[in-house]
PDB file of C-alpha atoms in Angstrom:
ATOM      1  CA  MET A   1     -13.368 -19.398  17.225  1.00  0.00           C
ATOM      2  CA  SER A   2      -9.717 -18.446  16.763  1.00  0.00           C
ATOM      3  CA  ILE A   3      -8.748 -16.128  13.909  1.00  0.00           C
ATOM      4  CA  TRP A   4      -5.618 -18.227  13.456  1.00  0.00           C
ATOM      5  CA  ARG A   5      -7.679 -20.877  11.702  1.00  0.00           C
ATOM      6  CA  TYR A   6      -7.511 -18.634   8.630  1.00  0.00           C
ATOM      7  CA  ALA A   7      -3.726 -18.991   8.632  1.00  0.00           C
ATOM      8  CA  ASN A   8      -4.445 -22.432   7.253  1.00  0.00           C
ATOM      9  CA  PRO A   9      -4.161 -22.133   3.451  1.00  0.00           C
ATOM     10  CA  ALA A  10      -7.332 -24.148   2.822  1.00  0.00           C
ATOM     11  CA  GLU A  11      -9.362 -22.010   5.240  1.00  0.00           C
ATOM     12  CA  PHE A  12      -7.906 -18.818   3.802  1.00  0.00           C
ATOM     13  CA  MET A  13      -8.801 -19.878   0.254  1.00  0.00           C
ATOM     14  CA  ARG A  14     -12.325 -20.881   1.322  1.00  0.00           C
ATOM     15  CA  LEU A  15     -12.981 -17.555   3.055  1.00  0.00           C
ATOM     16  CA  THR A  16     -11.522 -15.336   0.355  1.00  0.00           C
ATOM     17  CA  SER A  17     -13.309 -17.153  -2.478  1.00  0.00           C
ATOM     18  CA  HIS A  18     -16.481 -15.387  -1.313  1.00  0.00           C
ATOM     19  CA  LEU A  19     -14.824 -11.997  -0.849  1.00  0.00           C
ATOM     20  CA  LEU A  20     -13.045 -11.439  -4.135  1.00  0.00           C
ATOM     21  CA  ALA A  21     -16.002 -10.666  -6.430  1.00  0.00           C
ATOM     22  CA  PRO A  22     -17.698  -8.200  -4.018  1.00  0.00           C
ATOM     23  CA  LEU A  23     -14.378  -6.437  -3.467  1.00  0.00           C
ATOM     24  CA  TRP A  24     -13.846  -5.936  -7.207  1.00  0.00           C
ATOM     25  CA  VAL A  25     -17.407  -4.684  -7.656  1.00  0.00           C
ATOM     26  CA  ALA A  26     -17.045  -2.263  -4.731  1.00  0.00           C
ATOM     27  CA  ALA A  27     -13.662  -1.042  -5.952  1.00  0.00           C
ATOM     28  CA  GLY A  28     -14.915  -0.446  -9.496  1.00  0.00           C
ATOM     29  CA  ALA A  29     -18.103   1.310  -8.446  1.00  0.00           C
ATOM     30  CA  LEU A  30     -16.426   3.488  -5.820  1.00  0.00           C
ATOM     31  CA  MET A  31     -13.570   4.412  -8.147  1.00  0.00           C
ATOM     32  CA  ALA A  32     -15.919   5.460 -10.947  1.00  0.00           C
ATOM     33  CA  VAL A  33     -18.033   7.645  -8.644  1.00  0.00           C
ATOM     34  CA  ALA A  34     -15.122   9.076  -6.655  1.00  0.00           C
ATOM     35  CA  LEU A  35     -12.924  10.066  -9.577  1.00  0.00           C
ATOM     36  CA  GLY A  36     -15.882  11.264 -11.605  1.00  0.00           C
ATOM     37  CA  TRP A  37     -17.000  13.462  -8.722  1.00  0.00           C
ATOM     38  CA  GLY A  38     -13.523  14.611  -7.751  1.00  0.00           C
ATOM     39  CA  LEU A  39     -12.106  15.335 -11.201  1.00  0.00           C
ATOM     40  CA  PHE A  40     -15.161  16.695 -12.970  1.00  0.00           C
ATOM     41  CA  ALA A  41     -17.671  17.965 -10.386  1.00  0.00           C
ATOM     42  CA  THR A  42     -15.494  19.872  -7.940  1.00  0.00           C
ATOM     43  CA  PRO A  43     -14.566  23.547  -8.386  1.00  0.00           C
ATOM     44  CA  ASP A  44     -11.059  24.847  -9.013  1.00  0.00           C
ATOM     45  CA  ASP A  45      -9.170  25.952  -5.929  1.00  0.00           C
ATOM     46  CA  TYR A  46      -8.760  29.705  -5.488  1.00  0.00           C
ATOM     47  CA  GLN A  47      -4.960  29.316  -5.208  1.00  0.00           C
ATOM     48  CA  GLN A  48      -4.057  26.102  -7.008  1.00  0.00           C
ATOM     49  CA  GLY A  49      -6.678  26.129  -9.745  1.00  0.00           C
ATOM     50  CA  SER A  50      -7.489  22.775 -11.342  1.00  0.00           C
ATOM     51  CA  THR A  51      -4.101  21.380 -10.209  1.00  0.00           C
ATOM     52  CA  VAL A  52      -5.599  20.671  -6.788  1.00  0.00           C
ATOM     53  CA  LYS A  53      -7.661  17.831  -8.250  1.00  0.00           C
ATOM     54  CA  ILE A  54      -4.536  15.666  -8.312  1.00  0.00           C
ATOM     55  CA  LEU A  55      -5.220  15.186  -4.593  1.00  0.00           C
ATOM     56  CA  PHE A  56      -7.998  12.676  -5.384  1.00  0.00           C
ATOM     57  CA  ILE A  57      -5.317  10.329  -6.702  1.00  0.00           C
ATOM     58  CA  HIS A  58      -2.202  11.469  -4.855  1.00  0.00           C
ATOM     59  CA  VAL A  59      -3.545  11.433  -1.294  1.00  0.00           C
ATOM     60  CA  PRO A  60      -5.097   7.915  -1.347  1.00  0.00           C
ATOM     61  CA  ALA A  61      -2.045   6.533  -3.195  1.00  0.00           C
ATOM     62  CA  ALA A  62       0.331   8.091  -0.650  1.00  0.00           C
ATOM     63  CA  MET A  63      -1.723   6.734   2.244  1.00  0.00           C
ATOM     64  CA  LEU A  64      -1.697   3.245   0.769  1.00  0.00           C
ATOM     65  CA  ALA A  65       2.019   3.440   0.008  1.00  0.00           C
ATOM     66  CA  ILE A  66       2.574   3.704   3.768  1.00  0.00           C
ATOM     67  CA  ASN A  67      -0.271   1.507   4.986  1.00  0.00           C
ATOM     68  CA  THR A  68       0.558  -1.329   2.603  1.00  0.00           C
ATOM     69  CA  TYR A  69       4.030  -1.391   4.095  1.00  0.00           C
ATOM     70  CA  ALA A  70       2.427  -1.521   7.543  1.00  0.00           C
ATOM     71  CA  VAL A  71       0.375  -4.544   6.422  1.00  0.00           C
ATOM     72  CA  MET A  72       3.564  -6.224   5.159  1.00  0.00           C
ATOM     73  CA  ALA A  73       5.368  -5.503   8.429  1.00  0.00           C
ATOM     74  CA  LEU A  74       2.497  -6.865  10.535  1.00  0.00           C
ATOM     75  CA  ALA A  75       2.224  -9.994   8.387  1.00  0.00           C
ATOM     76  CA  SER A  76       6.010 -10.469   8.605  1.00  0.00           C
ATOM     77  CA  VAL A  77       5.982 -10.214  12.409  1.00  0.00           C
ATOM     78  CA  ILE A  78       3.136 -12.739  12.631  1.00  0.00           C
ATOM     79  CA  GLY A  79       4.999 -15.027  10.254  1.00  0.00           C
ATOM     80  CA  LEU A  80       8.225 -14.824  12.254  1.00  0.00           C
ATOM     81  CA  ILE A  81       6.480 -15.472  15.573  1.00  0.00           C
ATOM     82  CA  ARG A  82       3.867 -18.055  14.613  1.00  0.00           C
ATOM     83  CA  ARG A  83       5.519 -19.490  11.470  1.00  0.00           C
ATOM     84  CA  HIS A  84       2.300 -19.240   9.448  1.00  0.00           C
ATOM     85  CA  HIS A  85       3.158 -19.547   5.765  1.00  0.00           C
ATOM     86  CA  VAL A  86       0.039 -17.610   4.778  1.00  0.00           C
ATOM     87  CA  SER A  87       1.325 -14.578   6.700  1.00  0.00           C
ATOM     88  CA  PHE A  88       4.568 -14.523   4.716  1.00  0.00           C
ATOM     89  CA  LEU A  89       2.659 -15.006   1.471  1.00  0.00           C
ATOM     90  CA  VAL A  90       0.281 -12.141   2.292  1.00  0.00           C
ATOM     91  CA  ALA A  91       3.308  -9.888   2.817  1.00  0.00           C
ATOM     92  CA  LYS A  92       4.790 -11.091  -0.470  1.00  0.00           C
ATOM     93  CA  ALA A  93       1.485 -10.498  -2.263  1.00  0.00           C
ATOM     94  CA  ALA A  94       1.187  -6.969  -0.875  1.00  0.00           C
ATOM     95  CA  ALA A  95       4.654  -5.802  -1.962  1.00  0.00           C
ATOM     96  CA  PRO A  96       4.039  -5.179  -5.707  1.00  0.00           C
ATOM     97  CA  VAL A  97       0.734  -3.490  -4.862  1.00  0.00           C
ATOM     98  CA  GLY A  98       2.447  -1.204  -2.368  1.00  0.00           C
ATOM     99  CA  ALA A  99       5.269  -0.476  -4.796  1.00  0.00           C
ATOM    100  CA  ALA A 100       2.729   0.526  -7.449  1.00  0.00           C
ATOM    101  CA  PHE A 101       0.898   2.866  -5.064  1.00  0.00           C
ATOM    102  CA  THR A 102       4.230   4.380  -3.994  1.00  0.00           C
ATOM    103  CA  ALA A 103       5.195   4.999  -7.625  1.00  0.00           C
ATOM    104  CA  VAL A 104       1.814   6.649  -8.250  1.00  0.00           C
ATOM    105  CA  ALA A 105       2.295   8.823  -5.150  1.00  0.00           C
ATOM    106  CA  LEU A 106       5.778   9.900  -6.252  1.00  0.00           C
ATOM    107  CA  ILE A 107       4.700  10.672  -9.828  1.00  0.00           C
ATOM    108  CA  THR A 108       1.518  12.544  -8.928  1.00  0.00           C
ATOM    109  CA  GLY A 109       3.387  14.386  -6.180  1.00  0.00           C
ATOM    110  CA  ALA A 110       5.939  15.586  -8.722  1.00  0.00           C
ATOM    111  CA  VAL A 111       3.201  16.644 -11.145  1.00  0.00           C
ATOM    112  CA  TRP A 112       1.428  18.514  -8.325  1.00  0.00           C
ATOM    113  CA  GLY A 113       4.621  19.963  -6.896  1.00  0.00           C
ATOM    114  CA  GLN A 114       6.034  21.440 -10.097  1.00  0.00           C
ATOM    115  CA  PRO A 115       3.451  24.246 -10.508  1.00  0.00           C
ATOM    116  CA  MET A 116       3.164  24.767  -6.742  1.00  0.00           C
ATOM    117  CA  TRP A 117       6.856  24.675  -5.753  1.00  0.00           C
ATOM    118  CA  GLY A 118       8.479  25.483  -9.086  1.00  0.00           C
ATOM    119  CA  THR A 119      10.336  22.165  -9.117  1.00  0.00           C
ATOM    120  CA  TRP A 120       9.530  18.503  -9.768  1.00  0.00           C
ATOM    121  CA  TRP A 121      11.542  17.244  -6.802  1.00  0.00           C
ATOM    122  CA  VAL A 122      13.206  18.390  -3.599  1.00  0.00           C
ATOM    123  CA  TRP A 123      15.412  16.293  -1.334  1.00  0.00           C
ATOM    124  CA  ASP A 124      13.502  17.024   1.829  1.00  0.00           C
ATOM    125  CA  ALA A 125      12.798  14.532   4.590  1.00  0.00           C
ATOM    126  CA  ARG A 126       9.355  13.369   3.569  1.00  0.00           C
ATOM    127  CA  LEU A 127       9.940  12.953  -0.155  1.00  0.00           C
ATOM    128  CA  THR A 128      13.293  11.263   0.407  1.00  0.00           C
ATOM    129  CA  ALA A 129      11.766   8.859   2.948  1.00  0.00           C
ATOM    130  CA  VAL A 130       9.045   7.887   0.456  1.00  0.00           C
ATOM    131  CA  LEU A 131      11.666   7.306  -2.255  1.00  0.00           C
ATOM    132  CA  VAL A 132      13.769   5.131   0.062  1.00  0.00           C
ATOM    133  CA  MET A 133      10.628   3.217   1.048  1.00  0.00           C
ATOM    134  CA  PHE A 134       9.999   2.606  -2.664  1.00  0.00           C
ATOM    135  CA  PHE A 135      13.502   1.129  -2.953  1.00  0.00           C
ATOM    136  CA  PHE A 136      12.761  -1.125   0.027  1.00  0.00           C
ATOM    137  CA  TYR A 137       9.668  -2.347  -1.803  1.00  0.00           C
ATOM    138  CA  LEU A 138      11.798  -3.152  -4.861  1.00  0.00           C
ATOM    139  CA  GLY A 139      14.488  -4.816  -2.744  1.00  0.00           C
ATOM    140  CA  TYR A 140      11.886  -6.920  -0.947  1.00  0.00           C
ATOM    141  CA  ILE A 141      10.399  -8.071  -4.268  1.00  0.00           C
ATOM    142  CA  ALA A 142      13.859  -8.820  -5.696  1.00  0.00           C
ATOM    143  CA  LEU A 143      14.755 -10.873  -2.618  1.00  0.00           C
ATOM    144  CA  TRP A 144      11.776 -13.167  -3.129  1.00  0.00           C
ATOM    145  CA  GLU A 145      12.813 -13.675  -6.765  1.00  0.00           C
ATOM    146  CA  THR A 146      16.450 -14.502  -5.989  1.00  0.00           C
ATOM    147  CA  VAL A 147      16.277 -16.728  -2.888  1.00  0.00           C
ATOM    148  CA  GLU A 148      15.263 -20.243  -3.917  1.00  0.00           C
ATOM    149  CA  ASP A 149      15.016 -21.762  -0.434  1.00  0.00           C
ATOM    150  CA  THR A 150      11.453 -20.948   0.633  1.00  0.00           C
ATOM    151  CA  GLU A 151      12.070 -21.000   4.383  1.00  0.00           C
ATOM    152  CA  LYS A 152      15.108 -18.766   4.016  1.00  0.00           C
ATOM    153  CA  ALA A 153      13.099 -16.398   1.795  1.00  0.00           C
ATOM    154  CA  TYR A 154      10.425 -16.183   4.501  1.00  0.00           C
ATOM    155  CA  ASP A 155      12.903 -15.063   7.151  1.00  0.00           C
ATOM    156  CA  LEU A 156      15.127 -12.816   5.032  1.00  0.00           C
ATOM    157  CA  SER A 157      12.193 -11.004   3.445  1.00  0.00           C
ATOM    158  CA  ALA A 158      10.636 -10.408   6.866  1.00  0.00           C
ATOM    159  CA  VAL A 159      13.880  -8.914   8.190  1.00  0.00           C
ATOM    160  CA  VAL A 160      14.230  -6.620   5.153  1.00  0.00           C
ATOM    161  CA  CYS A 161      10.610  -5.534   5.537  1.00  0.00           C
ATOM    162  CA  LEU A 162      11.021  -4.677   9.217  1.00  0.00           C
ATOM    163  CA  VAL A 163      14.203  -2.693   8.587  1.00  0.00           C
ATOM    164  CA  GLY A 164      12.270  -0.540   6.103  1.00  0.00           C
ATOM    165  CA  VAL A 165       9.567   0.298   8.651  1.00  0.00           C
ATOM    166  CA  VAL A 166      11.565   3.333   9.801  1.00  0.00           C
ATOM    167  CA  PHE A 167      11.206   4.921   6.368  1.00  0.00           C
ATOM    168  CA  ALA A 168       7.485   4.184   6.283  1.00  0.00           C
ATOM    169  CA  PHE A 169       7.236   5.948   9.646  1.00  0.00           C
ATOM    170  CA  LEU A 170       9.287   8.922   8.435  1.00  0.00           C
ATOM    171  CA  SER A 171       7.270   9.241   5.240  1.00  0.00           C
ATOM    172  CA  ARG A 172       4.173   9.688   7.411  1.00  0.00           C
ATOM    173  CA  TYR A 173       5.519  11.891  10.192  1.00  0.00           C
ATOM    174  CA  ALA A 174       8.508  13.738   8.710  1.00  0.00           C
ATOM    175  CA  VAL A 175       6.494  16.954   8.408  1.00  0.00           C
ATOM    176  CA  ASN A 176       6.150  16.929  12.199  1.00  0.00           C
ATOM    177  CA  PHE A 177       9.907  16.657  12.776  1.00  0.00           C
ATOM    178  CA  TRP A 178      11.585  18.713  10.040  1.00  0.00           C
ATOM    179  CA  ALA A 179      10.860  21.736   7.886  1.00  0.00           C
ATOM    180  CA  THR A 180       9.585  20.590   4.500  1.00  0.00           C
ATOM    181  CA  LEU A 181       7.940  22.016   1.407  1.00  0.00           C
ATOM    182  CA  HIS A 182       5.325  19.302   1.645  1.00  0.00           C
ATOM    183  CA  GLN A 183       2.038  20.431   3.136  1.00  0.00           C
ATOM    184  CA  GLY A 184       0.653  18.980   6.337  1.00  0.00           C
ATOM    185  CA  ALA A 185      -2.184  16.477   6.577  1.00  0.00           C
ATOM    186  CA  SER A 186      -4.752  17.001   3.816  1.00  0.00           C
ATOM    187  CA  LEU A 187      -7.579  16.086   6.179  1.00  0.00           C
ATOM    188  CA  SER A 188      -6.413  18.134   9.147  1.00  0.00           C
ATOM    189  CA  LEU A 189      -9.117  19.162  11.621  1.00  0.00           C
ATOM    190  CA  ALA A 190      -7.059  22.072  12.928  1.00  0.00           C
ATOM    191  CA  GLU A 191      -8.682  25.495  12.874  1.00  0.00           C
ATOM    192  CA  GLY A 192      -8.014  27.256   9.580  1.00  0.00           C
ATOM    193  CA  GLN A 193      -6.667  24.082   7.929  1.00  0.00           C
ATOM    194  CA  ARG A 194      -9.886  22.120   7.518  1.00  0.00           C
ATOM    195  CA  MET A 195     -10.545  21.268   3.886  1.00  0.00           C
ATOM    196  CA  ASP A 196     -13.761  22.561   2.350  1.00  0.00           C
ATOM    197  CA  ASP A 197     -16.548  19.992   2.017  1.00  0.00           C
ATOM    198  CA  ALA A 198     -16.470  20.428  -1.774  1.00  0.00           C
ATOM    199  CA  PHE A 199     -13.097  18.638  -1.750  1.00  0.00           C
ATOM    200  CA  ARG A 200     -13.216  16.684   1.501  1.00  0.00           C
ATOM    201  CA  LEU A 201     -16.278  14.546   0.747  1.00  0.00           C
ATOM    202  CA  PRO A 202     -15.130  13.280  -2.674  1.00  0.00           C
ATOM    203  CA  LEU A 203     -11.659  12.734  -1.169  1.00  0.00           C
ATOM    204  CA  TYR A 204     -13.172  10.457   1.486  1.00  0.00           C
ATOM    205  CA  LEU A 205     -14.918   8.534  -1.282  1.00  0.00           C
ATOM    206  CA  SER A 206     -11.704   8.324  -3.296  1.00  0.00           C
ATOM    207  CA  MET A 207      -9.886   6.962  -0.250  1.00  0.00           C
ATOM    208  CA  ALA A 208     -12.577   4.297   0.166  1.00  0.00           C
ATOM    209  CA  ALA A 209     -12.240   3.386  -3.520  1.00  0.00           C
ATOM    210  CA  PHE A 210      -8.462   3.018  -3.293  1.00  0.00           C
ATOM    211  CA  TYR A 211      -8.692   0.918  -0.143  1.00  0.00           C
ATOM    212  CA  ALA A 212     -11.267  -1.350  -1.785  1.00  0.00           C
ATOM    213  CA  LEU A 213      -8.937  -1.681  -4.773  1.00  0.00           C
ATOM    214  CA  PHE A 214      -6.060  -2.525  -2.439  1.00  0.00           C
ATOM    215  CA  ALA A 215      -8.126  -5.194  -0.683  1.00  0.00           C
ATOM    216  CA  ALA A 216      -9.180  -6.761  -3.994  1.00  0.00           C
ATOM    217  CA  LEU A 217      -5.620  -6.803  -5.319  1.00  0.00           C
ATOM    218  CA  LEU A 218      -4.225  -8.171  -2.059  1.00  0.00           C
ATOM    219  CA  VAL A 219      -6.756 -11.002  -1.853  1.00  0.00           C
ATOM    220  CA  MET A 220      -6.275 -11.898  -5.518  1.00  0.00           C
ATOM    221  CA  ARG A 221      -2.484 -11.914  -5.262  1.00  0.00           C
ATOM    222  CA  ALA A 222      -2.447 -13.807  -1.939  1.00  0.00           C
ATOM    223  CA  ARG A 223      -4.628 -16.526  -3.452  1.00  0.00           C
ATOM    224  CA  THR A 224      -2.261 -16.693  -6.422  1.00  0.00           C
ATOM    225  CA  GLU A 225       0.770 -17.042  -4.137  1.00  0.00           C
ATOM    226  CA  ILE A 226      -0.885 -19.886  -2.228  1.00  0.00           C
ATOM    227  CA  ARG A 227      -1.622 -21.665  -5.505  1.00  0.00           C
ATOM    228  CA  ARG A 228       1.983 -21.155  -6.628  1.00  0.00           C
ATOM    229  CA  ARG A 229       3.215 -22.652  -3.339  1.00  0.00           C
ATOM    230  CA  ARG A 230       0.946 -25.664  -3.796  1.00  0.00           C
ATOM    231  CA  ALA A 231       2.111 -26.129  -7.401  1.00  0.00           C
ATOM    232  CA  ARG A 232       5.761 -25.964  -6.314  1.00  0.00           C
ATOM    233  CA  ALA A 233       5.141 -28.552  -3.595  1.00  0.00           C
ATOM    234  CA  LEU A 234       3.487 -30.868  -6.113  1.00  0.00           C
ATOM    235  CA  ARG A 235       6.404 -30.501  -8.527  1.00  0.00           C
ATOM    236  CA  LEU A 236       8.874 -31.363  -5.787  1.00  0.00           C
ATOM    237  CA  GLU A 237       6.822 -34.425  -4.801  1.00  0.00           C
ATOM    238  CA  ALA A 238       6.837 -35.594  -8.409  1.00  0.00           C
ATOM    239  CA  VAL A 239      10.642 -35.488  -8.644  1.00  0.00           C
ATOM    240  CA  PRO A 240      12.090 -39.004  -8.100  1.00  0.00           C
ATOM    241  CA  ALA A 241      14.167 -39.358  -4.930  1.00  0.00           C
TER     242      ALA A 241
END
């Protein structure tokens, strides 16, 4: 059975109708346990004190800021190659979710950075790349709102999304290329950099909670976009020739 059958809007709606409720339940349960554990049941860090607990929000949000853009880029490529409308609509649905996670990552990073670095913001490679990626999210969303021709919106939005991939890449790997105040990977396995289990285990759970939340939001918004497309088609059919 080909996976492309789910590019059909009816098949996509049928499949996701059974997924949405379990995703919301999983997201809610995981989020409650993860943040409760991470914020209230973990010890203060010997250097950063209680400030370190921002990581249970900042790290998953930053990961999803990048990975949501990757989902948009993949969906855009599939849409451009196979001309599946559902692919374009999935990318469109993901954009506000990714923009929200990016905003959370930027805000929590500033709150975490101020006591650690002595400043709310520095124009280094990684932080600047994340900020530019956030602007690409906003530009992508604005493009969908301003272009009335649906087919043209599909293609233009996909091109804009793919141009922004470079900043998503830099926001992930900038610390490997340039000197930066930003720390390395929070879950590094390198000797001497491995996070203590007291923080690592609840962080894993927090990451799972955020990814479940992302999946629930993406499915909900994609279903809404498909319904909006159907409603628009019906309105156009109702207009006298």
